Tab-separated table of C-alpha atoms and ligand atoms in Angstrom:
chain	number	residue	atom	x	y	z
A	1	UNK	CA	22.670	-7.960	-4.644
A	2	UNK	CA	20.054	-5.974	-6.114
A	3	UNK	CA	19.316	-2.472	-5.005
A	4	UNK	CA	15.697	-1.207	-4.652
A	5	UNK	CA	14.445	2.162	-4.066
A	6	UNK	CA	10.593	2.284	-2.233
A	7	UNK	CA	9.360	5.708	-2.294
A	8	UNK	CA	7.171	5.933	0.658
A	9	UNK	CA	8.655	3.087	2.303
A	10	UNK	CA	8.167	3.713	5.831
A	11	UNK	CA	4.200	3.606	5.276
A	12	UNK	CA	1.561	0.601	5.884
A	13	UNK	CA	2.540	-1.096	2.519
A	14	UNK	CA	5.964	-0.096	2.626
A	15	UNK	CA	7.425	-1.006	5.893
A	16	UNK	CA	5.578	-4.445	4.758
A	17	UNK	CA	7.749	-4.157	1.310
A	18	UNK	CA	10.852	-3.238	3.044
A	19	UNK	CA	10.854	-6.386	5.550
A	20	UNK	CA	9.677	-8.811	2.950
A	21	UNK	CA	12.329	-7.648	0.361
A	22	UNK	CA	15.265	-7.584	3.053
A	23	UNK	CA	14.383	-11.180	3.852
A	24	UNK	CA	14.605	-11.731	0.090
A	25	UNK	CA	18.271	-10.717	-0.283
A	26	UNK	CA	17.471	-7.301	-1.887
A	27	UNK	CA	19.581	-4.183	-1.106
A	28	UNK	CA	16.501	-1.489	-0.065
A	29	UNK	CA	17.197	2.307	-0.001
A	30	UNK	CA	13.591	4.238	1.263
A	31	UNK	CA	13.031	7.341	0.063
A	32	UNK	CA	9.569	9.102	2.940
A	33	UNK	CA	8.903	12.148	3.749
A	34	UNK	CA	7.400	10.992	7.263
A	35	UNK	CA	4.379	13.280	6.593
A	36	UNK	CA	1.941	10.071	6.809
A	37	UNK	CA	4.330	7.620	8.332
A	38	UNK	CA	6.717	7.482	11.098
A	39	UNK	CA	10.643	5.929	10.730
A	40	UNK	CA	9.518	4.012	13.792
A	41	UNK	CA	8.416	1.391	11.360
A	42	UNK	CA	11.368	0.773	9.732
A	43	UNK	CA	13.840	0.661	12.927
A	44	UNK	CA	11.369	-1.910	13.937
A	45	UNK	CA	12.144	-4.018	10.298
A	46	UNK	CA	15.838	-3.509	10.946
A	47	UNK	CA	15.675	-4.897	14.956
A	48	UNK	CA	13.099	-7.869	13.857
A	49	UNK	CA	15.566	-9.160	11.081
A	50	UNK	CA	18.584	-8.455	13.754
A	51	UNK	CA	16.795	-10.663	16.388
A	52	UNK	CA	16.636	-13.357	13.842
A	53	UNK	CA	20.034	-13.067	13.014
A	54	UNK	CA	18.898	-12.356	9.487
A	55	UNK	CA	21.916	-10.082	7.450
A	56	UNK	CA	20.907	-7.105	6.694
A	57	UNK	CA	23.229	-4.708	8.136
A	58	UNK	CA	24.258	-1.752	5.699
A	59	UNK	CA	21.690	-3.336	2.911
A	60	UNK	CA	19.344	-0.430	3.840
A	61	UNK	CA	19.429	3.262	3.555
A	62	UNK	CA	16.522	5.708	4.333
A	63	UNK	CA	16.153	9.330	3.266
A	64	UNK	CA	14.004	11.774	4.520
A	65	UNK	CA	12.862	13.683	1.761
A	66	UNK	CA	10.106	14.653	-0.222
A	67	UNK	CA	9.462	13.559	-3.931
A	68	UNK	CA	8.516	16.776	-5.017
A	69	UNK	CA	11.602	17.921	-4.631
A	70	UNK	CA	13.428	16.599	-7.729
A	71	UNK	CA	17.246	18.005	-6.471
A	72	UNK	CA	16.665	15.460	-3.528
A	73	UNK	CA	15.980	12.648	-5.448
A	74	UNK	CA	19.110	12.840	-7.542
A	75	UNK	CA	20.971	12.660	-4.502
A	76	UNK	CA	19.725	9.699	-3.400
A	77	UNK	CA	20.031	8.085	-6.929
A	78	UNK	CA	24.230	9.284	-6.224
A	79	UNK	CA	24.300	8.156	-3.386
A	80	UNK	CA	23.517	4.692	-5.008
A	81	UNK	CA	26.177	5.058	-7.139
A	82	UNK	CA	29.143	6.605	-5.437
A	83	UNK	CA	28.236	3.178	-3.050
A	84	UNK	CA	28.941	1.713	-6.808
A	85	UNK	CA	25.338	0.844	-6.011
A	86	UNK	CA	22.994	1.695	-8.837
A	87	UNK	CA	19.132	1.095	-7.954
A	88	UNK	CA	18.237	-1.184	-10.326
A	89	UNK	CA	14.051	-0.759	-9.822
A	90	UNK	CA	11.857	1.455	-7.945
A	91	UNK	CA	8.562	0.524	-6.279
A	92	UNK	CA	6.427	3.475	-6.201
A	93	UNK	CA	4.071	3.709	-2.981
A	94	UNK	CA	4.413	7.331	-2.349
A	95	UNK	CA	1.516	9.143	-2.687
A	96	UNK	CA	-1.731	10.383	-1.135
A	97	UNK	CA	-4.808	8.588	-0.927
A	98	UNK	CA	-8.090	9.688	1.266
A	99	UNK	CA	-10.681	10.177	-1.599
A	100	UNK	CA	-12.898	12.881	0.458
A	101	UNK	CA	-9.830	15.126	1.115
A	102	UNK	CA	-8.629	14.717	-2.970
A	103	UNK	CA	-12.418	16.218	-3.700
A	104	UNK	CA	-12.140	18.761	-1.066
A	105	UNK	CA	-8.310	19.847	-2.582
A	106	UNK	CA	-7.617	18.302	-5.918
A	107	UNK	CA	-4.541	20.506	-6.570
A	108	UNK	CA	-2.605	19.181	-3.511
A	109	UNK	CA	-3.377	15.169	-4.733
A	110	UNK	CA	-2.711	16.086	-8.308
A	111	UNK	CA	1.029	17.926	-7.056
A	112	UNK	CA	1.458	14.736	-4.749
A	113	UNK	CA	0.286	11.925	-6.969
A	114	UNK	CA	1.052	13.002	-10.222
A	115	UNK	CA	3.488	16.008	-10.368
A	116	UNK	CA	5.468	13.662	-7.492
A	117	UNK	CA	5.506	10.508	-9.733
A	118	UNK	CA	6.679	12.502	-12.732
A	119	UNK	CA	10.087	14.021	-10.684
A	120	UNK	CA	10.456	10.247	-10.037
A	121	UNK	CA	10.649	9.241	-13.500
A	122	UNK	CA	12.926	12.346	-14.533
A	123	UNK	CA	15.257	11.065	-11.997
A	124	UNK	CA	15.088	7.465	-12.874
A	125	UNK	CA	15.699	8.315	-16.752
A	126	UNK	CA	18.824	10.482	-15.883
A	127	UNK	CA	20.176	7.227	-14.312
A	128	UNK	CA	19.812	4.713	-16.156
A	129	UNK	CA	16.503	3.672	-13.978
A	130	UNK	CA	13.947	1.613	-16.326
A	131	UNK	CA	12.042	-1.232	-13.936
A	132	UNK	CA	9.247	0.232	-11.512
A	133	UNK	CA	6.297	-1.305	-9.769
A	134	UNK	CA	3.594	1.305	-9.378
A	135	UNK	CA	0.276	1.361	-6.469
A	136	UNK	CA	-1.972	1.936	-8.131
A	137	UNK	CA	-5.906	1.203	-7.161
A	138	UNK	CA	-9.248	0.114	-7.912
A	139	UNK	CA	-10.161	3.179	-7.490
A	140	UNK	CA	-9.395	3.427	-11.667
A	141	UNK	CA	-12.385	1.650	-12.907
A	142	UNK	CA	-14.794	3.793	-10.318
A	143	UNK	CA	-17.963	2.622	-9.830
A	144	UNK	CA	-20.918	0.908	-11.240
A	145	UNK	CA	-18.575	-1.940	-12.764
A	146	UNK	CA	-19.664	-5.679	-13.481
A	147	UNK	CA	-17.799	-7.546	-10.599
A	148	UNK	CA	-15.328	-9.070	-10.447
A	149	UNK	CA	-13.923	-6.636	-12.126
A	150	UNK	CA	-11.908	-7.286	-14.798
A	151	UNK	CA	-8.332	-5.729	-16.205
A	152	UNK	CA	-9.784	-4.687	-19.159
A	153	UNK	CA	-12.565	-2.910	-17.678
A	154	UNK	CA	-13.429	0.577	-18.858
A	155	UNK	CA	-10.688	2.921	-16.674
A	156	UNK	CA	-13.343	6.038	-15.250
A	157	UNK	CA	-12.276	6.874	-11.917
A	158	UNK	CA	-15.416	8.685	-9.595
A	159	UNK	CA	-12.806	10.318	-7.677
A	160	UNK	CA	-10.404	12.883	-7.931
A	161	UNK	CA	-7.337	10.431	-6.254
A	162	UNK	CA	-8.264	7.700	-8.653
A	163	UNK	CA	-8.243	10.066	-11.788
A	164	UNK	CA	-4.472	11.210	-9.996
A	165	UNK	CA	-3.825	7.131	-10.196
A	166	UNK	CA	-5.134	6.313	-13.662
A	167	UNK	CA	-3.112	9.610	-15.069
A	168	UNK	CA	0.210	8.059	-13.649
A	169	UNK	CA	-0.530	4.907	-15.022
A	170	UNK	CA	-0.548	6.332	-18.734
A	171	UNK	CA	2.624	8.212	-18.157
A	172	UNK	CA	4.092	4.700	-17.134
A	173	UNK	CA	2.623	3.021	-20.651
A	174	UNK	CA	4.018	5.296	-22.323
A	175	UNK	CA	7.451	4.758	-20.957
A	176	UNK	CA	6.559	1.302	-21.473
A	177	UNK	CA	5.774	2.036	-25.384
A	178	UNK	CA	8.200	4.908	-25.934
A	179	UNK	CA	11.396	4.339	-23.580
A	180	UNK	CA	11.269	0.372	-22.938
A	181	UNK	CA	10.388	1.207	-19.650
A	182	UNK	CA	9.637	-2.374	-16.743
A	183	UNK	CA	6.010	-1.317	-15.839
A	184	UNK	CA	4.131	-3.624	-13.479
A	185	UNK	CA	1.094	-1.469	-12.591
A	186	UNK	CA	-0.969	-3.281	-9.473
A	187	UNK	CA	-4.325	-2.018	-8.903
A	188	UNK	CA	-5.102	-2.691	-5.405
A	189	UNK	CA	-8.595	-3.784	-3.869
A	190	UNK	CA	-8.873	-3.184	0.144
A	191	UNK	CA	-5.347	-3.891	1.685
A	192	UNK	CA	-6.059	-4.701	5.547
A	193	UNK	CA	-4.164	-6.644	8.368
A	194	UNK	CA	-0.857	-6.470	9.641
A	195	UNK	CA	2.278	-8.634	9.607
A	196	UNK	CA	1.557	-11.663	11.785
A	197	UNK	CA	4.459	-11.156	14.225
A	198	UNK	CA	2.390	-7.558	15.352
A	199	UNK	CA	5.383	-5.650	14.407
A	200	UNK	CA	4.216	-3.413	11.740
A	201	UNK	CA	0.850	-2.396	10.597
A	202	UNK	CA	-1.372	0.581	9.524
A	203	UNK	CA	-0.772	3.592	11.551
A	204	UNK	CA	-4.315	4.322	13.343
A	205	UNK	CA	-3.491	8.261	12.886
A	206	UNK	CA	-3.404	7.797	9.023
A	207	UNK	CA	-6.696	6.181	8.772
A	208	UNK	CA	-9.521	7.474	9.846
A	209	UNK	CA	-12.210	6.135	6.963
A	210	UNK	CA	-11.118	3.113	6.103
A	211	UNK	CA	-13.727	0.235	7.779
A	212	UNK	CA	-11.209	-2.262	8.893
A	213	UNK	CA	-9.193	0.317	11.178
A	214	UNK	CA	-12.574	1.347	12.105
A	215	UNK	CA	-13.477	-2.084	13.275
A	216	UNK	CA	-10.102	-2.094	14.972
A	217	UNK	CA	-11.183	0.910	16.642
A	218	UNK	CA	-14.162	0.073	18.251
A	219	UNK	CA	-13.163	-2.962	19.364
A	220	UNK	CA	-10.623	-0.827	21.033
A	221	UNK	CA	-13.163	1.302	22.900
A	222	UNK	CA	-16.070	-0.355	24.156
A	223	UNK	CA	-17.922	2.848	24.391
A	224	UNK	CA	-17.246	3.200	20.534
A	225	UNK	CA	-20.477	2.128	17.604
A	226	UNK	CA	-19.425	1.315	14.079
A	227	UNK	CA	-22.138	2.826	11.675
A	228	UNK	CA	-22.873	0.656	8.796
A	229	UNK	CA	-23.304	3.065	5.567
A	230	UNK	CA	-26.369	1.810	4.471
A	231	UNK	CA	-28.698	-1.762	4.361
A	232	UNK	CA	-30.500	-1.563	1.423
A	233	UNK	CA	-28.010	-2.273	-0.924
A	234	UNK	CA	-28.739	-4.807	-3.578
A	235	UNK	CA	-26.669	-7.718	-1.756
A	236	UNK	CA	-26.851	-11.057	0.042
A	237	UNK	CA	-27.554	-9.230	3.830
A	238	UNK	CA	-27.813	-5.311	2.315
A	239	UNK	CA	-24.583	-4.083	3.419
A	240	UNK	CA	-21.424	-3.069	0.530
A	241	UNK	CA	-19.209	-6.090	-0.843
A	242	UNK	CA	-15.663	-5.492	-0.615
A	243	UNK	CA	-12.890	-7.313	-1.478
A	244	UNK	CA	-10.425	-7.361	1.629
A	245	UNK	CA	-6.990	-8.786	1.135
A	246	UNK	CA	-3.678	-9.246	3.553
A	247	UNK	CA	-1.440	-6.716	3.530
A	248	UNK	CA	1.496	-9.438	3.451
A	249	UNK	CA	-0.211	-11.255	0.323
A	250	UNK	CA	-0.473	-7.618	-1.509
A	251	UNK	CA	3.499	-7.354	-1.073
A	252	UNK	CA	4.388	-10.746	-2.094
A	253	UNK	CA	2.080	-9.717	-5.248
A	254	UNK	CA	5.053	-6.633	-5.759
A	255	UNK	CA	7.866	-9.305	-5.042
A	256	UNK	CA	7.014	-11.181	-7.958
A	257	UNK	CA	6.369	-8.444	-10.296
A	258	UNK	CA	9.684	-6.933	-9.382
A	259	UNK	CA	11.237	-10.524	-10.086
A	260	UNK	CA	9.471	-10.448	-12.980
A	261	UNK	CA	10.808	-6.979	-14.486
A	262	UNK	CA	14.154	-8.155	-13.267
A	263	UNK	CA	14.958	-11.546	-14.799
A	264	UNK	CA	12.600	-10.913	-18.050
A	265	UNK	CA	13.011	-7.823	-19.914
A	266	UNK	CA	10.827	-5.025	-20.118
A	267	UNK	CA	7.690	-5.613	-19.619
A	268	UNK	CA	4.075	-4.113	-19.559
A	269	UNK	CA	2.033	-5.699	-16.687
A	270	UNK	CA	-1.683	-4.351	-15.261
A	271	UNK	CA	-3.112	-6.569	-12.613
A	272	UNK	CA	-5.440	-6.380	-10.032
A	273	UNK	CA	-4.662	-7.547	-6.407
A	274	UNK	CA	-7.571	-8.707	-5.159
A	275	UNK	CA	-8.481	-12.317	-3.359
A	276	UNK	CA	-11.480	-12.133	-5.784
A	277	UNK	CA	-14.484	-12.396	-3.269
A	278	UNK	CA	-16.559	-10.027	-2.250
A	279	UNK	CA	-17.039	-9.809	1.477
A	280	UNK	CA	-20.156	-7.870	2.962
A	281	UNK	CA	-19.649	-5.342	5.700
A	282	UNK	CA	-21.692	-7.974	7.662
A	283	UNK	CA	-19.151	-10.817	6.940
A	284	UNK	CA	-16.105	-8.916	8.060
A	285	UNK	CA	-17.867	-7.775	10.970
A	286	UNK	CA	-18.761	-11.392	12.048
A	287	UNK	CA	-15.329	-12.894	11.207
A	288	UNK	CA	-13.539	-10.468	13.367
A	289	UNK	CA	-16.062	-11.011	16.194
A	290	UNK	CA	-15.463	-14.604	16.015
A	291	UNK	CA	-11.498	-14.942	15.196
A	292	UNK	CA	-10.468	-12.597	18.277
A	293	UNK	CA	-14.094	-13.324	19.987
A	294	UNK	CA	-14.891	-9.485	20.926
A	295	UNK	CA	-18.414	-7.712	20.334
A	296	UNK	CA	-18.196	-5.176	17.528
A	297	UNK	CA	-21.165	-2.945	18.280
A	298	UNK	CA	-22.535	-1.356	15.442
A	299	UNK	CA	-25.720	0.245	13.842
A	300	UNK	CA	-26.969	1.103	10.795
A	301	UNK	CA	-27.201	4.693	8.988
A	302	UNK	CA	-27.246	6.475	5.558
A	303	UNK	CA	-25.608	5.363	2.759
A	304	UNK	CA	-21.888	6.981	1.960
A	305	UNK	CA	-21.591	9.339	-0.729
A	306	UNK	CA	-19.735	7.795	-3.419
A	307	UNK	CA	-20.460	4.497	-2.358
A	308	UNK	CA	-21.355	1.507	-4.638
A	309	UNK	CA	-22.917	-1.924	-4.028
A	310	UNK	CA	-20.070	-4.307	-5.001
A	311	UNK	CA	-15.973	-3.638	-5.375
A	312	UNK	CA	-14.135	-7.130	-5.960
A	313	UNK	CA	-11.364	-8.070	-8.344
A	314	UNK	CA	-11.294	-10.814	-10.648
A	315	UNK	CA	-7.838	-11.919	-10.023
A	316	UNK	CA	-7.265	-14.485	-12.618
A	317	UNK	CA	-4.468	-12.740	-14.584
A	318	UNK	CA	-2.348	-11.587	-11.403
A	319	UNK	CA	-2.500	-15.839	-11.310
A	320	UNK	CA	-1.369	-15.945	-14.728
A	321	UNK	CA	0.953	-13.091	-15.275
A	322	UNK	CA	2.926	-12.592	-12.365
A	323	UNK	CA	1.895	-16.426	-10.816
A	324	UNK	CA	0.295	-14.494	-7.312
A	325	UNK	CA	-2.229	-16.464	-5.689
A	326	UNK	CA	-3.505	-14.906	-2.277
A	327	UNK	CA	-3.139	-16.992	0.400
A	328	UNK	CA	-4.373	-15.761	3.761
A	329	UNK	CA	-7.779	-15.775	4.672
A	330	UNK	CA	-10.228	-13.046	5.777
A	331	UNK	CA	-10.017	-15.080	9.290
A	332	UNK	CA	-5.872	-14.037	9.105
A	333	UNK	CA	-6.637	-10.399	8.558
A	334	UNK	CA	-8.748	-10.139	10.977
A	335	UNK	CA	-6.202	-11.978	13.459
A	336	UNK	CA	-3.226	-9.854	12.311
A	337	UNK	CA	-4.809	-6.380	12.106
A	338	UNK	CA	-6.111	-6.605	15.673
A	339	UNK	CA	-2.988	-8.186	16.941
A	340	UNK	CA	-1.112	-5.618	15.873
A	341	UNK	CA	-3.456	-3.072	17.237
A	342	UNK	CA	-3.950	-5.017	20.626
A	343	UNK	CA	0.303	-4.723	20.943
A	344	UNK	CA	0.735	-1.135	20.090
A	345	UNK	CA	-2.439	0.646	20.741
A	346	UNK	CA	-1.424	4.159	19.520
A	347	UNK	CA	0.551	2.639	16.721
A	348	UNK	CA	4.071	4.206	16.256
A	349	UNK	CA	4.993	5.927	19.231
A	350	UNK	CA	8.437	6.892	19.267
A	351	UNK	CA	10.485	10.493	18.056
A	352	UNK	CA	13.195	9.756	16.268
A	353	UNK	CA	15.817	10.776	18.991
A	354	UNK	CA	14.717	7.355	20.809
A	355	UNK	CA	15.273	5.308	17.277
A	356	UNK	CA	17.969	3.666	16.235
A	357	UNK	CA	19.358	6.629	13.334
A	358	UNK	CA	22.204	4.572	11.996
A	359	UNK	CA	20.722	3.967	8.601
A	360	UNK	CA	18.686	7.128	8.335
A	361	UNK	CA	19.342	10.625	7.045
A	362	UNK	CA	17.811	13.613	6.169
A	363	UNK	CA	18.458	15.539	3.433
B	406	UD1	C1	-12.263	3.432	-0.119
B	406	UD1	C2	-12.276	4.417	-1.244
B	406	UD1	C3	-11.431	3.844	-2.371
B	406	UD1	C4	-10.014	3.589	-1.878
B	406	UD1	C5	-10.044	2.664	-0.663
B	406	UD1	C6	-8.678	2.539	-0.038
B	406	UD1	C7	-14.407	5.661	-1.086
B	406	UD1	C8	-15.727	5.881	-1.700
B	406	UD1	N1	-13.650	4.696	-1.666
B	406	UD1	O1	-12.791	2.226	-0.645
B	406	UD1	O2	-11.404	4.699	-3.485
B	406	UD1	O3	-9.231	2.993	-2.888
B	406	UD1	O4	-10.930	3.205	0.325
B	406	UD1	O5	-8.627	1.417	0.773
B	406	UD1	O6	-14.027	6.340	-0.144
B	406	UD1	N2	-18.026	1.388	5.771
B	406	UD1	C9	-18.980	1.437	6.772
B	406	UD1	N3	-18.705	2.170	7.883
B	406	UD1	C10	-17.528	2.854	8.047
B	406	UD1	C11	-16.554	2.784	7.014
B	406	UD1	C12	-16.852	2.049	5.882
B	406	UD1	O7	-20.054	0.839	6.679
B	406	UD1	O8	-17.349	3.514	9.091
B	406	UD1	C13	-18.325	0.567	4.586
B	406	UD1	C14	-18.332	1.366	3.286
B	406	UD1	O9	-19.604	1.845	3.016
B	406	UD1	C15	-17.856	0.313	2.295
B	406	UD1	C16	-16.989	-0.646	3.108
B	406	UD1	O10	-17.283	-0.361	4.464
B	406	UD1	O11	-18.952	-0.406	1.835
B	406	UD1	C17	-15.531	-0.445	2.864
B	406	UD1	O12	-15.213	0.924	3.014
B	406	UD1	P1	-13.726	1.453	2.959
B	406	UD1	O13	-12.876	0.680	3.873
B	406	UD1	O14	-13.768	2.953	3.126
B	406	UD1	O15	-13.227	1.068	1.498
B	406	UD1	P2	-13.877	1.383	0.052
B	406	UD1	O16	-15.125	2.133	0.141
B	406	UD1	O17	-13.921	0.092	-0.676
């Protein structure tokens, strides 16, 4: 059994990770500091895969901790191995990632993003780590890009958070280059939806800007209107084309890079994970109205700052590469998402004295 360690793993994509990867046979060891998540997620993983009688028992392990503390990460990385347990790859989710707060403090998302992501890879030299799978975003190529956008686009982030992103991804080519490093780098588009049982999803409390949660949201409270930034854009109906893709397709996309860095030697991989269509604020509006029939009311306003007309991936070497095709439709993200926020309305609910603490620990 393989052991993998998912920094932020108790988060939207990595409760999603965790759960997928357990059902793959992996060993998973989570390393969250709970300061955007809640462990609520992950005793819901562990009781899902009990209920279905699916082994998992003592193949998980989740530390509290904080990756900016590097002394706390080599105790996890000991614990691996006094279980004579190395951790054979890392996927890195942990980080922060609301752009307007990384303009309004760009020293806090350049300690969490960058200065984090460097302890990690300290640690995972000392040990002998050399495979990771890093989030990283679209937010690298920033905007004003010929869409779909392509790998090899020019990298100029409009952001603070996305310059935080494309910095760690040169730090990882050059362990690529320099130290033989695994790198599979996955640039993400707009991960929405839920897992289709309604078990896990996206936290409402830590998303507030995002438009699908918004949607969710609304649809929520009747007395609620979604504002549209903007309908003069130069699209089909006016409103922004994004490229929306299924949280469970996005993890299956790090399953197979992971396999990848496992069974084929070290390699270099930058893809994007996209579903390569754009999708107009419009579209997703309509599609949710008519997959869970509810009335989103909305109305129009100014355009966002830092906004731009179009956002999708072309996703033809993700096909190639790492042989990822996504296969849920925009009419199964907008299923899942408000399933799961129809079942658990405030999201994750519970303090941890009501969990089930048998795999966790704080150090
Ligand atoms: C935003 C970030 C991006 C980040 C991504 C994470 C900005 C400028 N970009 O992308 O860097 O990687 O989130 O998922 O913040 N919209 C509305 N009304 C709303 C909210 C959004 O009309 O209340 C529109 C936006 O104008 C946009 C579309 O919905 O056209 C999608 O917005 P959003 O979900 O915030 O994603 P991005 O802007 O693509």
């Amino acid at each position: 059994m393989k052991t993998i360690l998912l920094t932020g793993g108790a988060g939207f994509l990595g409760s999603h990770a965790c759960l997928n990867l357990l059902e793959a046979g992996y060993g998973i060891y989570i390393v969250d500091s709970l300061e955007n998540s809640s462990f609520e997620s992950i005793s819901r993983v562990c009781r899902f895969l009990k209920e279905k009688n699916n082994f998992f028992q003592n193949k998980i392990k989740f530390f509290k901790a904080d990756i900016r503390n590097i002394e706390k990460l080599k105790i996890i990385f000991e614990h691996a191995l006094s279980n004579d347990n190395k951790i054979h790859a890392v996927i890195h989710f942990a980080g922060l990632k609301a752009v307007s707060e990384s303009e309004e403090n760009p020293i806090k998302y350049w300690e969490y993003n960058v200065l984090g992501s460097i302890n990690l890879f300290k640690v995972m030299e000392e040990y002998g780590c050399k495979n990771i799978v890093f989030s990283s975003s679209a937010a690298v190529y920033g905007q004003n890009q010929k869409c779909p956008i392509e790998e090899v686009s020019s990298l100029s982030p409009s952001n603070v958070y996305g310059k935080t992103k494309k910095t760690v991804e040169e730090i990882l080519t050059d362990l690529h280059f320099r130290k033989k490093w695994g790198v599979a780098i996955l640039r993400y588009f707009n991960p929405v939806g839920a897992h289709h049982s309604g078990i896990i999803g996206e936290n409402p409390i830590s998303n507030k800007n995002n438009l699908f949660p918004i949607i969710c949201e609304v649809a929520k409270n009747n007395n609620k209107k979604l504002l549209i930034y903007g309908s003069d854009w130069p699209t089909r109906d006016g409103t922004c084309l994004r490229d929306y893709i299924h949280i469970e397709d996005i993890i299956e996309g790090h399953k197979n890079a992971l396999n990848l860095l496992l069974n084929s030697g070290k390699n270099l991989i930058k893809v994007n994970l996209g579903t390569g269509k754009g999708t107009s604020v419009l579209e997703l509006i309509t599609t949710f109205e008519k997959v869970n029939d509810i009335k989103i009311e909305y109305e129009f306003s100014g355009r966002r700052l830092g906004d731009c007309a179009a956002l999708f991936a072309d996703n033809r070497l993700s096909s190639s590469l790492i042989n990822w095709r996504p296969r849920k439709t925009l009419e199964d993200v907008c299923k899942d998402g408000w399933k799961w926020v129809l079942e658990n309305p405030y999201g994750y609910i519970k303090n941890l004295e009501e969990l089930d603490l048998s795999n966790y620990c704080e150090i």
